[in-house]
Amino acid sequence: TRTGLRHTQDARRPLYERTRLFKVYCSTVVPGFLQTPAYASALLQANSGFHATPDDVDDAVRARMSRNRIVQSPGHQFAMLIEEAVLRYRLGGAETMVGQLGHLLDAVTLPSVRLGVIPFSADGRPMWTLETFTVFDDSRVHVELLSAQVTVTAPSEITLYARAFERLAGMAVYGPQARALIASAIEALS
């Protein structure tokens, strides 16, 4: 990120375009694929400020939004899991969050997206909350850390992340139950 954030958005495009199945787990923020411009701007602005990168947030947001069109492209499937806390953490203020959560309500109706929310009330968790990660066609994993993105390509480690995703998916709620949690988070912002 020394040269700014836009490059990191653009650099991922070829991987995203060739991936058919994305498995995404986010414990702290809305998955990038489903972010609104205002939410992405708030997140990337905080990231840029923290890491003291050149301020190209507007360009990075435009690049992310352009890249995110893949969610609507044929031939790609997205299995996404978020912790309920993601719905409650405020980035960019109440108005930004209401817009973002409304966008999530729309996203759950897309045929290419399966969004699960792991509720606070999930009993007997067989998996603890993990760092954000994305599995690309079960052949590569990106893990987001404070200091770096780690790329995992060792088959045994990819298997661990795929197994963790499946266990986390088993704790999630989908459809009307997920929409109810999102709606509750919107209501709490009013």
mmCIF file of C-alpha atoms in Angstrom:
data_model
loop_
_atom_site.group_PDB
_atom_site.id
_atom_site.type_symbol
_atom_site.label_atom_id
_atom_site.label_comp_id
_atom_site.label_asym_id
_atom_site.label_seq_id
_atom_site.Cartn_x
_atom_site.Cartn_y
_atom_site.Cartn_z
ATOM 1 C CA THR A 1 0.000 0.000 0.000
ATOM 2 C CA ARG A 2 3.016 2.316 -0.101
ATOM 3 C CA THR A 3 1.810 3.722 -3.420
ATOM 4 C CA GLY A 4 -1.828 3.966 -2.345
ATOM 5 C CA LEU A 5 -4.876 1.743 -2.124
ATOM 6 C CA ARG A 6 -6.104 1.788 -5.715
ATOM 7 C CA HIS A 7 -3.342 -0.521 -6.902
ATOM 8 C CA THR A 8 -4.405 -3.230 -4.439
ATOM 9 C CA GLN A 9 -7.972 -3.036 -5.767
ATOM 10 C CA ASP A 10 -6.899 -3.299 -9.410
ATOM 11 C CA ALA A 11 -4.300 -6.009 -8.771
ATOM 12 C CA ARG A 12 -6.966 -8.470 -7.573
ATOM 13 C CA ARG A 13 -9.197 -8.127 -10.637
ATOM 14 C CA PRO A 14 -7.657 -11.001 -12.712
ATOM 15 C CA LEU A 15 -7.978 -13.438 -9.787
ATOM 16 C CA TYR A 16 -11.575 -12.381 -9.206
ATOM 17 C CA GLU A 17 -12.463 -12.736 -12.870
ATOM 18 C CA ARG A 18 -11.148 -16.302 -13.144
ATOM 19 C CA THR A 19 -12.582 -17.515 -9.811
ATOM 20 C CA ARG A 20 -15.895 -19.350 -10.063
ATOM 21 C CA LEU A 21 -16.639 -19.984 -6.363
ATOM 22 C CA PHE A 22 -15.765 -17.499 -3.655
ATOM 23 C CA LYS A 23 -16.092 -18.438 0.013
ATOM 24 C CA VAL A 24 -15.819 -15.296 2.108
ATOM 25 C CA TYR A 25 -15.813 -14.997 5.900
ATOM 26 C CA CYS A 26 -15.762 -11.575 7.564
ATOM 27 C CA SER A 27 -15.806 -11.053 11.299
ATOM 28 C CA THR A 28 -15.443 -7.262 11.450
ATOM 29 C CA VAL A 29 -16.512 -5.591 8.185
ATOM 30 C CA VAL A 30 -18.940 -6.121 5.315
ATOM 31 C CA PRO A 31 -17.274 -8.182 2.564
ATOM 32 C CA GLY A 32 -15.722 -5.929 -0.062
ATOM 33 C CA PHE A 33 -17.900 -7.524 -2.753
ATOM 34 C CA LEU A 34 -21.023 -6.165 -1.036
ATOM 35 C CA GLN A 35 -19.824 -2.740 0.094
ATOM 36 C CA THR A 36 -21.534 0.487 -0.913
ATOM 37 C CA PRO A 37 -19.348 3.382 -2.093
ATOM 38 C CA ALA A 38 -19.932 5.309 1.162
ATOM 39 C CA TYR A 39 -19.058 2.313 3.355
ATOM 40 C CA ALA A 40 -15.993 1.433 1.256
ATOM 41 C CA SER A 41 -14.877 5.061 1.432
ATOM 42 C CA ALA A 42 -15.153 5.151 5.234
ATOM 43 C CA LEU A 43 -13.285 1.849 5.550
ATOM 44 C CA LEU A 44 -10.531 2.706 3.079
ATOM 45 C CA GLN A 45 -10.137 6.207 4.552
ATOM 46 C CA ALA A 46 -9.579 4.672 7.997
ATOM 47 C CA ASN A 47 -7.151 2.146 6.504
ATOM 48 C CA SER A 48 -5.247 4.846 4.611
ATOM 49 C CA GLY A 49 -5.021 7.048 7.685
ATOM 50 C CA PHE A 50 -3.870 4.239 9.950
ATOM 51 C CA HIS A 51 -1.206 2.972 7.549
ATOM 52 C CA ALA A 52 -0.239 6.507 6.425
ATOM 53 C CA THR A 53 -0.583 5.630 2.734
ATOM 54 C CA PRO A 54 -0.973 8.201 -0.024
ATOM 55 C CA ASP A 55 -4.584 9.395 -0.079
ATOM 56 C CA ASP A 56 -6.095 7.873 -3.210
ATOM 57 C CA VAL A 57 -9.251 6.690 -1.460
ATOM 58 C CA ASP A 58 -11.619 8.085 -4.094
ATOM 59 C CA ASP A 59 -9.755 6.225 -6.845
ATOM 60 C CA ALA A 60 -9.612 3.063 -4.726
ATOM 61 C CA VAL A 61 -13.361 3.197 -4.079
ATOM 62 C CA ARG A 62 -14.097 3.605 -7.792
ATOM 63 C CA ALA A 63 -11.808 0.653 -8.549
ATOM 64 C CA ARG A 64 -13.495 -1.489 -5.880
ATOM 65 C CA MET A 65 -16.978 -0.650 -7.155
ATOM 66 C CA SER A 66 -15.915 -1.459 -10.714
ATOM 67 C CA ARG A 67 -14.379 -4.740 -9.585
ATOM 68 C CA ASN A 68 -17.487 -5.599 -7.552
ATOM 69 C CA ARG A 69 -19.611 -5.831 -10.681
ATOM 70 C CA ILE A 70 -18.406 -9.423 -10.743
ATOM 71 C CA VAL A 71 -21.156 -10.246 -8.213
ATOM 72 C CA GLN A 72 -23.662 -9.638 -11.024
ATOM 73 C CA SER A 73 -21.600 -11.458 -13.689
ATOM 74 C CA PRO A 74 -22.657 -14.924 -14.848
ATOM 75 C CA GLY A 75 -20.471 -17.854 -13.889
ATOM 76 C CA HIS A 76 -19.519 -16.672 -10.392
ATOM 77 C CA GLN A 77 -20.978 -17.846 -7.071
ATOM 78 C CA PHE A 78 -20.465 -16.198 -3.690
ATOM 79 C CA ALA A 79 -20.894 -17.982 -0.365
ATOM 80 C CA MET A 80 -20.451 -15.261 2.245
ATOM 81 C CA LEU A 81 -20.525 -15.400 6.010
ATOM 82 C CA ILE A 82 -20.491 -12.480 8.397
ATOM 83 C CA GLU A 83 -20.615 -12.315 12.145
ATOM 84 C CA GLU A 84 -23.622 -10.385 13.479
ATOM 85 C CA ALA A 85 -21.155 -7.867 14.917
ATOM 86 C CA VAL A 86 -20.435 -6.726 11.330
ATOM 87 C CA LEU A 87 -24.001 -5.399 11.227
ATOM 88 C CA ARG A 88 -23.441 -3.402 14.397
ATOM 89 C CA TYR A 89 -19.951 -1.905 13.925
ATOM 90 C CA ARG A 90 -20.398 1.665 12.693
ATOM 91 C CA LEU A 91 -18.222 2.806 9.833
ATOM 92 C CA GLY A 92 -18.934 6.234 8.372
ATOM 93 C CA GLY A 93 -21.816 7.052 10.689
ATOM 94 C CA ALA A 94 -25.466 6.051 10.925
ATOM 95 C CA GLU A 95 -26.470 7.197 7.417
ATOM 96 C CA THR A 96 -23.636 5.234 5.821
ATOM 97 C CA MET A 97 -24.551 2.152 7.848
ATOM 98 C CA VAL A 98 -28.259 2.361 7.005
ATOM 99 C CA GLY A 99 -27.340 2.531 3.307
ATOM 100 C CA GLN A 100 -24.900 -0.366 3.649
ATOM 101 C CA LEU A 101 -27.315 -2.571 5.554
ATOM 102 C CA GLY A 102 -30.065 -1.793 3.049
ATOM 103 C CA HIS A 103 -27.677 -2.870 0.313
ATOM 104 C CA LEU A 104 -27.126 -6.165 2.161
ATOM 105 C CA LEU A 105 -30.885 -6.725 2.192
ATOM 106 C CA ASP A 106 -30.845 -6.328 -1.588
ATOM 107 C CA ALA A 107 -27.767 -8.537 -1.988
ATOM 108 C CA VAL A 108 -29.367 -11.537 -0.286
ATOM 109 C CA THR A 109 -31.854 -11.691 -3.171
ATOM 110 C CA LEU A 110 -29.144 -12.038 -5.844
ATOM 111 C CA PRO A 111 -29.033 -15.548 -7.346
ATOM 112 C CA SER A 112 -25.218 -15.620 -7.196
ATOM 113 C CA VAL A 113 -25.016 -14.699 -3.488
ATOM 114 C CA ARG A 114 -25.645 -16.846 -0.440
ATOM 115 C CA LEU A 115 -25.200 -14.638 2.610
ATOM 116 C CA GLY A 116 -25.212 -16.143 6.076
ATOM 117 C CA VAL A 117 -25.112 -14.224 9.341
ATOM 118 C CA ILE A 118 -23.670 -15.901 12.417
ATOM 119 C CA PRO A 119 -25.856 -14.569 15.226
ATOM 120 C CA PHE A 120 -24.614 -13.467 18.611
ATOM 121 C CA SER A 121 -26.956 -16.126 20.007
ATOM 122 C CA ALA A 122 -25.271 -19.053 18.210
ATOM 123 C CA ASP A 123 -24.949 -21.763 20.871
ATOM 124 C CA GLY A 124 -22.035 -24.141 21.273
ATOM 125 C CA ARG A 125 -19.802 -22.576 18.659
ATOM 126 C CA PRO A 126 -17.616 -25.296 17.102
ATOM 127 C CA MET A 127 -15.387 -22.499 15.689
ATOM 128 C CA TRP A 128 -14.188 -19.301 17.295
ATOM 129 C CA THR A 129 -14.271 -15.950 15.509
ATOM 130 C CA LEU A 130 -11.470 -15.849 12.944
ATOM 131 C CA GLU A 131 -9.681 -13.260 10.862
ATOM 132 C CA THR A 132 -11.277 -12.304 7.546
ATOM 133 C CA PHE A 133 -10.479 -14.746 4.753
ATOM 134 C CA THR A 134 -11.516 -15.569 1.198
ATOM 135 C CA VAL A 135 -11.204 -18.988 -0.430
ATOM 136 C CA PHE A 136 -10.874 -18.890 -4.229
ATOM 137 C CA ASP A 137 -12.139 -22.095 -5.915
ATOM 138 C CA ASP A 138 -10.665 -24.128 -3.037
ATOM 139 C CA SER A 139 -7.218 -23.505 -4.553
ATOM 140 C CA ARG A 140 -6.019 -20.346 -2.807
ATOM 141 C CA VAL A 141 -6.859 -18.363 0.336
ATOM 142 C CA HIS A 142 -6.305 -14.700 1.156
ATOM 143 C CA VAL A 143 -6.185 -13.897 4.875
ATOM 144 C CA GLU A 144 -6.470 -10.260 5.925
ATOM 145 C CA LEU A 145 -4.235 -9.234 8.813
ATOM 146 C CA LEU A 146 -3.522 -5.800 10.261
ATOM 147 C CA SER A 147 -0.106 -5.665 8.663
ATOM 148 C CA ALA A 148 -0.563 -7.645 5.446
ATOM 149 C CA GLN A 149 -2.609 -9.931 3.283
ATOM 150 C CA VAL A 150 -1.352 -13.491 3.553
ATOM 151 C CA THR A 151 -1.765 -15.716 0.497
ATOM 152 C CA VAL A 152 -2.144 -19.391 1.342
ATOM 153 C CA THR A 153 -1.473 -21.930 -1.420
ATOM 154 C CA ALA A 154 -0.405 -25.047 0.511
ATOM 155 C CA PRO A 155 -3.165 -27.645 -0.015
ATOM 156 C CA SER A 156 -3.185 -28.718 3.646
ATOM 157 C CA GLU A 157 -3.720 -25.120 4.796
ATOM 158 C CA ILE A 158 -6.399 -24.466 2.162
ATOM 159 C CA THR A 159 -8.190 -27.550 3.517
ATOM 160 C CA LEU A 160 -8.112 -26.025 7.025
ATOM 161 C CA TYR A 161 -9.722 -22.792 5.811
ATOM 162 C CA ALA A 162 -12.336 -24.700 3.783
ATOM 163 C CA ARG A 163 -13.160 -26.790 6.854
ATOM 164 C CA ALA A 164 -13.366 -23.674 9.035
ATOM 165 C CA PHE A 165 -15.701 -22.074 6.486
ATOM 166 C CA GLU A 166 -18.005 -25.098 6.540
ATOM 167 C CA ARG A 167 -18.147 -25.116 10.341
ATOM 168 C CA LEU A 168 -18.832 -21.386 10.446
ATOM 169 C CA ALA A 169 -21.505 -21.801 7.744
ATOM 170 C CA GLY A 170 -23.237 -24.338 9.955
ATOM 171 C CA MET A 171 -23.697 -21.691 12.657
ATOM 172 C CA ALA A 172 -25.131 -19.079 10.302
ATOM 173 C CA VAL A 173 -28.727 -18.205 9.589
ATOM 174 C CA TYR A 174 -29.907 -17.514 6.051
ATOM 175 C CA GLY A 175 -32.914 -16.140 4.190
ATOM 176 C CA PRO A 176 -35.630 -14.616 6.380
ATOM 177 C CA GLN A 177 -33.607 -15.097 9.582
ATOM 178 C CA ALA A 178 -30.571 -13.286 8.126
ATOM 179 C CA ARG A 179 -32.819 -10.509 6.779
ATOM 180 C CA ALA A 180 -34.373 -10.141 10.245
ATOM 181 C CA LEU A 181 -30.942 -9.623 11.833
ATOM 182 C CA ILE A 182 -30.047 -7.034 9.191
ATOM 183 C CA ALA A 183 -33.391 -5.248 9.647
ATOM 184 C CA SER A 184 -32.872 -5.226 13.421
ATOM 185 C CA ALA A 185 -29.473 -3.573 12.949
ATOM 186 C CA ILE A 186 -31.062 -0.925 10.693
ATOM 187 C CA GLU A 187 -33.772 -0.291 13.280
ATOM 188 C CA ALA A 188 -31.127 0.156 15.998
ATOM 189 C CA LEU A 189 -29.611 2.994 13.952
ATOM 190 C CA SER A 190 -32.897 4.965 13.948
#
